[in-house]
Short mmCIF file of C-alpha atoms in Angstrom, two decimals:
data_model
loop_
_atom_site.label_atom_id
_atom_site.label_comp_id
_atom_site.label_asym_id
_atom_site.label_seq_id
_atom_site.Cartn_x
_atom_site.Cartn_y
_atom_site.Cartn_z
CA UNK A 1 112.60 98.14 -6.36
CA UNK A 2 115.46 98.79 -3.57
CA UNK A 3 118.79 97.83 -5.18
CA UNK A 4 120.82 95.09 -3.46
CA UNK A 5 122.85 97.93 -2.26
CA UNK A 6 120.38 100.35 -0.52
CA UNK A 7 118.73 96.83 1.03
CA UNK A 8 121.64 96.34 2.98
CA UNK A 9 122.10 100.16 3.84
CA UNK A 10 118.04 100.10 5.04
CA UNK A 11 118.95 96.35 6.94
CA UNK A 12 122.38 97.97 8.61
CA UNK A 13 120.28 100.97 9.46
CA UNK A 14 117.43 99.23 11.42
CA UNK A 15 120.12 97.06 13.28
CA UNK A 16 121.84 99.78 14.22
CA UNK A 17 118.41 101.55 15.42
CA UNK A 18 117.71 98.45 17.23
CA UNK A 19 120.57 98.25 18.75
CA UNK A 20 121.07 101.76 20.11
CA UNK A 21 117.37 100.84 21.55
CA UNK A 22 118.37 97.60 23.02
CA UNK A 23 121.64 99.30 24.81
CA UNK A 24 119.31 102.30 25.90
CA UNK A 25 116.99 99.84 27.00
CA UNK A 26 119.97 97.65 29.38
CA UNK A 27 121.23 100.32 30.41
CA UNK A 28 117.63 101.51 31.90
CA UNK A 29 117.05 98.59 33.46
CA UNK A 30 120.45 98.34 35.07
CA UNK A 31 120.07 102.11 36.49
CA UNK A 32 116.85 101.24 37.71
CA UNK A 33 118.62 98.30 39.33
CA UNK A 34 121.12 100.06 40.86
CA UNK A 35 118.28 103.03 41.68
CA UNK A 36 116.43 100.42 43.80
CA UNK A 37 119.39 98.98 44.83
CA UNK A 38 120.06 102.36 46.71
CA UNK A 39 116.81 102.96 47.92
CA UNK A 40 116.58 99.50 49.60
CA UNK A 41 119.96 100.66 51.19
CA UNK A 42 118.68 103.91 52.09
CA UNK A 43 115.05 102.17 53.48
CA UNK A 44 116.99 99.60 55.53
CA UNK A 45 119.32 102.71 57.30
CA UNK A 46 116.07 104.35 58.30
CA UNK A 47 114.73 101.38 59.75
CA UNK A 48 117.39 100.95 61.33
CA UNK A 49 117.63 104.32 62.91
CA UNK A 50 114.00 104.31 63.72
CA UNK A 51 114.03 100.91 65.56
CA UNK A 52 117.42 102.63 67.57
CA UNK A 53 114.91 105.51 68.29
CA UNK A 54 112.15 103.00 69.30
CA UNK A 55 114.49 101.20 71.78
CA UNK A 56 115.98 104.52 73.43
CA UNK A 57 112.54 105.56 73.91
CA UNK A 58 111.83 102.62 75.73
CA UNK A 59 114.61 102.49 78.17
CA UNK A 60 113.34 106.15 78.86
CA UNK A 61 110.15 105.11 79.31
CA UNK A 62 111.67 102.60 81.65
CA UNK A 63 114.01 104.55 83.21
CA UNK A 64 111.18 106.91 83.96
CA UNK A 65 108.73 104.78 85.30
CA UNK A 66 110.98 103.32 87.95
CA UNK A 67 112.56 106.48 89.14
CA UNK A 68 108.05 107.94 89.49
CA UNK A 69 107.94 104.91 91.53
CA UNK A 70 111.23 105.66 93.78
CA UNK A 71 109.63 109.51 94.10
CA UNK A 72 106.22 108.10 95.04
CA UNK A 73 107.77 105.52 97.75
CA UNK A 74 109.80 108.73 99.13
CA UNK A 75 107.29 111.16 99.28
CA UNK A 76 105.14 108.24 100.87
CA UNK A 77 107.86 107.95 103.34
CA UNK A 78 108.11 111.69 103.94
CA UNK A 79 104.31 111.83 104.96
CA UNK A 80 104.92 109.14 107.27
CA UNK A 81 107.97 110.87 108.91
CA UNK A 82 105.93 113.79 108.93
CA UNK A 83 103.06 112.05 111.28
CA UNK A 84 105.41 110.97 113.59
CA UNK A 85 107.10 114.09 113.60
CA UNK A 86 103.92 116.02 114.47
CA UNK A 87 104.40 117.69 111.12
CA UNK A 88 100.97 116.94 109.99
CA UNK A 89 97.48 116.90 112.07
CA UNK A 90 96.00 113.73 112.81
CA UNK A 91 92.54 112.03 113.81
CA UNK A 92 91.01 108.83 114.65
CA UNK A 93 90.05 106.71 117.42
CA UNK A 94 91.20 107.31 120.52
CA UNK A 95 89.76 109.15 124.42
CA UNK A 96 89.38 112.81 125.82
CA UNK A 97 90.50 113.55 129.25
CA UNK A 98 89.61 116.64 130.84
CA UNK A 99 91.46 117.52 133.87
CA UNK A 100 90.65 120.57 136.22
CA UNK A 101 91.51 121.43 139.68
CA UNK A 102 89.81 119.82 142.70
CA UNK A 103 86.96 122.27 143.79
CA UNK A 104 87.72 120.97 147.71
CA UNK A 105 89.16 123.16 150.12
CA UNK A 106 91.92 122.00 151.52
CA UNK A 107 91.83 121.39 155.33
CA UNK A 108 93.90 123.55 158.08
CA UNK A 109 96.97 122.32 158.12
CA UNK A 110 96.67 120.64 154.97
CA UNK A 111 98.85 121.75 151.48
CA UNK A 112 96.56 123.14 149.11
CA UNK A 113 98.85 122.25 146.10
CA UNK A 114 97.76 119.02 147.17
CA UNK A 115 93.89 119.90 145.56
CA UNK A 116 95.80 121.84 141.99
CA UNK A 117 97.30 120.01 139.24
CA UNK A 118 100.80 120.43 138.37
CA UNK A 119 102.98 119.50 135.70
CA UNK A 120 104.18 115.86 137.13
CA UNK A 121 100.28 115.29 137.07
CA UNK A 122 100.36 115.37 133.26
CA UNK A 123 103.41 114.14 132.69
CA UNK A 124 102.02 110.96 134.81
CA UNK A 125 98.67 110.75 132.58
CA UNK A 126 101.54 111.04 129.58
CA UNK A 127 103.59 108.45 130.15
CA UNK A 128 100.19 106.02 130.49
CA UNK A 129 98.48 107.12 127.56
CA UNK A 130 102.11 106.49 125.59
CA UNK A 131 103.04 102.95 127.05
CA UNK A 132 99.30 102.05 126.23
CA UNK A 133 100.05 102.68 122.45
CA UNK A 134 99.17 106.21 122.04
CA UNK A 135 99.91 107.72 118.34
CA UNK A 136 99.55 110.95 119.02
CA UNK A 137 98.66 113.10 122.00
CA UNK A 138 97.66 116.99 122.66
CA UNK A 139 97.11 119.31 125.49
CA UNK A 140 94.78 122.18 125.26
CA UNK A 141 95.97 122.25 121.51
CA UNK A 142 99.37 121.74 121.82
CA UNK A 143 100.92 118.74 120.16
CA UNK A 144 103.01 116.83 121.88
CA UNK A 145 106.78 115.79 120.06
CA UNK A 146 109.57 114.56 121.31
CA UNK A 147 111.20 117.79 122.40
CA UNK A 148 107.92 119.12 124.02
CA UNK A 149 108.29 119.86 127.90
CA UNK A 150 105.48 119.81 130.67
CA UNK A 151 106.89 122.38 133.33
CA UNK A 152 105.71 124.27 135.94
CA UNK A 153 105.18 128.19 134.80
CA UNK A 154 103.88 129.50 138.37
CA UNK A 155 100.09 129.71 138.46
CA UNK A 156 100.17 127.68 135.39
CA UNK A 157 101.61 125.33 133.19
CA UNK A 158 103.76 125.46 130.23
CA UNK A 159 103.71 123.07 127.40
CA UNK A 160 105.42 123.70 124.06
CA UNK A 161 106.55 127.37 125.70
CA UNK A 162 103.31 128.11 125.56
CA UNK A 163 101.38 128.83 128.80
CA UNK A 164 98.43 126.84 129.70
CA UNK A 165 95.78 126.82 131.94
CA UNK A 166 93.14 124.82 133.68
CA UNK A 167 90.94 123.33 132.29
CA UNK A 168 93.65 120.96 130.38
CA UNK A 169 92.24 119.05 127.44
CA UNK A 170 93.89 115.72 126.63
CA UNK A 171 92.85 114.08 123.56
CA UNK A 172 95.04 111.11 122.59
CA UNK A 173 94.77 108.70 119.56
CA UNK A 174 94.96 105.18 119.81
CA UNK A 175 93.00 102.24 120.81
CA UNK A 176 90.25 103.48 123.01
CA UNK A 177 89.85 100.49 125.22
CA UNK A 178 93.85 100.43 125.97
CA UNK A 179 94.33 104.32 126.67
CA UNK A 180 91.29 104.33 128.79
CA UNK A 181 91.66 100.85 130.68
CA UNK A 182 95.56 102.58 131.28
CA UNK A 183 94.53 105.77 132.88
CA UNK A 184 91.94 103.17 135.07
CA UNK A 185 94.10 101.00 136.55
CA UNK A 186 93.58 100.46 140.60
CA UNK A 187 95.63 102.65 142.26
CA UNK A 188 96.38 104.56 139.13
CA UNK A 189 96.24 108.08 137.60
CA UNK A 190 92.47 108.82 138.23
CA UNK A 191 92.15 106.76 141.30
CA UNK A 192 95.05 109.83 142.50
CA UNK A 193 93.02 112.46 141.08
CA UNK A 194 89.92 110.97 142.42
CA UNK A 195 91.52 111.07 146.07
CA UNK A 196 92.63 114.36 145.96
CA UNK A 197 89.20 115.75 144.46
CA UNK A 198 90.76 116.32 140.64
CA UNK A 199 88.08 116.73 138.41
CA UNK A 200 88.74 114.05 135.56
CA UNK A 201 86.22 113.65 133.15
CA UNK A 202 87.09 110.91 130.64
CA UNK A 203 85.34 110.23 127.28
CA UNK A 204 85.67 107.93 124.14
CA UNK A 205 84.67 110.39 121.23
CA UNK A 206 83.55 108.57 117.91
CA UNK A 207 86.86 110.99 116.28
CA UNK A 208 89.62 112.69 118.01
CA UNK A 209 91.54 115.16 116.37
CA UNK A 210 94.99 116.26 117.40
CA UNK A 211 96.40 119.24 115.79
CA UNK A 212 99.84 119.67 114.16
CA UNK A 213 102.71 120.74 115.99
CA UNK A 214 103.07 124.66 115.67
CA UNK A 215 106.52 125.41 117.00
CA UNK A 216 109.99 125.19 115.34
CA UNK A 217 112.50 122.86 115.72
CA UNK A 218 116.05 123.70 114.75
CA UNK A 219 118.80 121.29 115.64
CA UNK A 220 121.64 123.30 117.11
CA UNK A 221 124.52 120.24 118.57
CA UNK A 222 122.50 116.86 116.97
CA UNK A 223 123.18 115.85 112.85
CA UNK A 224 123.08 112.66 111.26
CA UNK A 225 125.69 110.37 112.24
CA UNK A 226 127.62 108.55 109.13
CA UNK A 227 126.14 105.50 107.94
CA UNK A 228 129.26 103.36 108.55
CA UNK A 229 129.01 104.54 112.33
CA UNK A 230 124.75 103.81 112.91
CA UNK A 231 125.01 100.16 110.98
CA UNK A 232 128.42 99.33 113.08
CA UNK A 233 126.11 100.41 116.01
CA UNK A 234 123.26 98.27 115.46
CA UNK A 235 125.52 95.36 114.87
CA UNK A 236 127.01 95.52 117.75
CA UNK A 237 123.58 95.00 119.75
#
């Protein structure tokens, strides 16, 4: 039998076992603690930058989408400027007139540039086909702009710089019935031509097609006038 003595040495001995166990033990649990403590710290940070990521990404996104619909609505704008510039070829509705000289002979006495058509002719067919709506106008190819000229060029005609001879092809776009009713009017353009014997043969095709512009146009005196300057303008009408 264990003597009083080594009982209480064996007793003091297992305490103390169980109590280095017991501290190991706490102390574990508190690291662990402290462990997950961190790692929730550490967890929520990431989130955090993530979502920050998330939102920035967003706004780009944003940002992005409006500035593809601001490049859309300008280059949407730029084709249109480019149709009215002549910049582009065109086609739909619209008439053919084909003008040639009168095949009369002119009279003794008579002035045989009366029987010939000259530039005022087609700057008179023009000037109809454009106050009756037309969008877009040629002659014998040549697109007509805003800095085009119709002149005389001795036997023949010039339009665009570009010499030209009879027959002259007119095709214009726009609402048939207008454009033709405005080159019919009594006492009008064809009823003149008609008169002096010009051959006018005028047609509504199902599709006219006018061509693009093929010259250059360079702006020598003319620029943009300051914004302040065109809006004071317009509110002064």
């Amino acid at each position: 039998m264990l003597t009083n003595k080594h009982a209480k040495i064996m007793l003091m001995l297992v305490f103390a076992v169980l109590g280095f166990m017991l501290a190991t033990q706490i102390k574990t649990t508190e690291r662990q603690k402290t462990i997950n403590v961190q790692r929730a710290e550490e967890l929520t940070e990431r989130l955090r930058v993530v979502e920050q990521q998330r939102d920035d990404l967003a706004h780009e996104v944003e940002r992005l989408q409006a500035a593809s619909g601001t490049d859309e609505a300008l280059e949407t704008e730029v084709e249109r400027l480019k149709e009215f510039a002549g910049e582009v070829p065109l086609e739909g509705k619209g008439i053919q007139l084909i003008l040639d000289d009168s095949k009369v002979t002119a009279q003794v006495g008579e002035n045989p540039n009366l029987y010939i058509i000259h530039d005022d002719d087609l700057l008179r067919v023009i000037n109809e086909l454009r106050a009756a709506g037309a969008e877009a106008i040629s002659i014998n190819g040549e697109r007509l702009v805003a800095t085009s000229e119709i002149r005389c060029a001795g036997p023949t005609l010039s339009v665009n710089n570009n010499r030209s001879a009879p027959p002259y092809v007119i095709l214009a776009i726009g609402n048939p019935s207008n454009l033709a009713s405005a080159l019919k009017l009594r006492g009008g353009v064809l009823d003149t031509f008609k008169f002096w014997g010009i051959q006018a043969d005028l047609t509504l095709p199902e599709v006219v097609k006018v061509p693009a512009y093929k010259g250059r146009r360079v702006f020598e005196y003319a620029k943009a006038a300051p914004e302040e300057e065109h809006t004071a303008k317009e509110a002064g009408k």
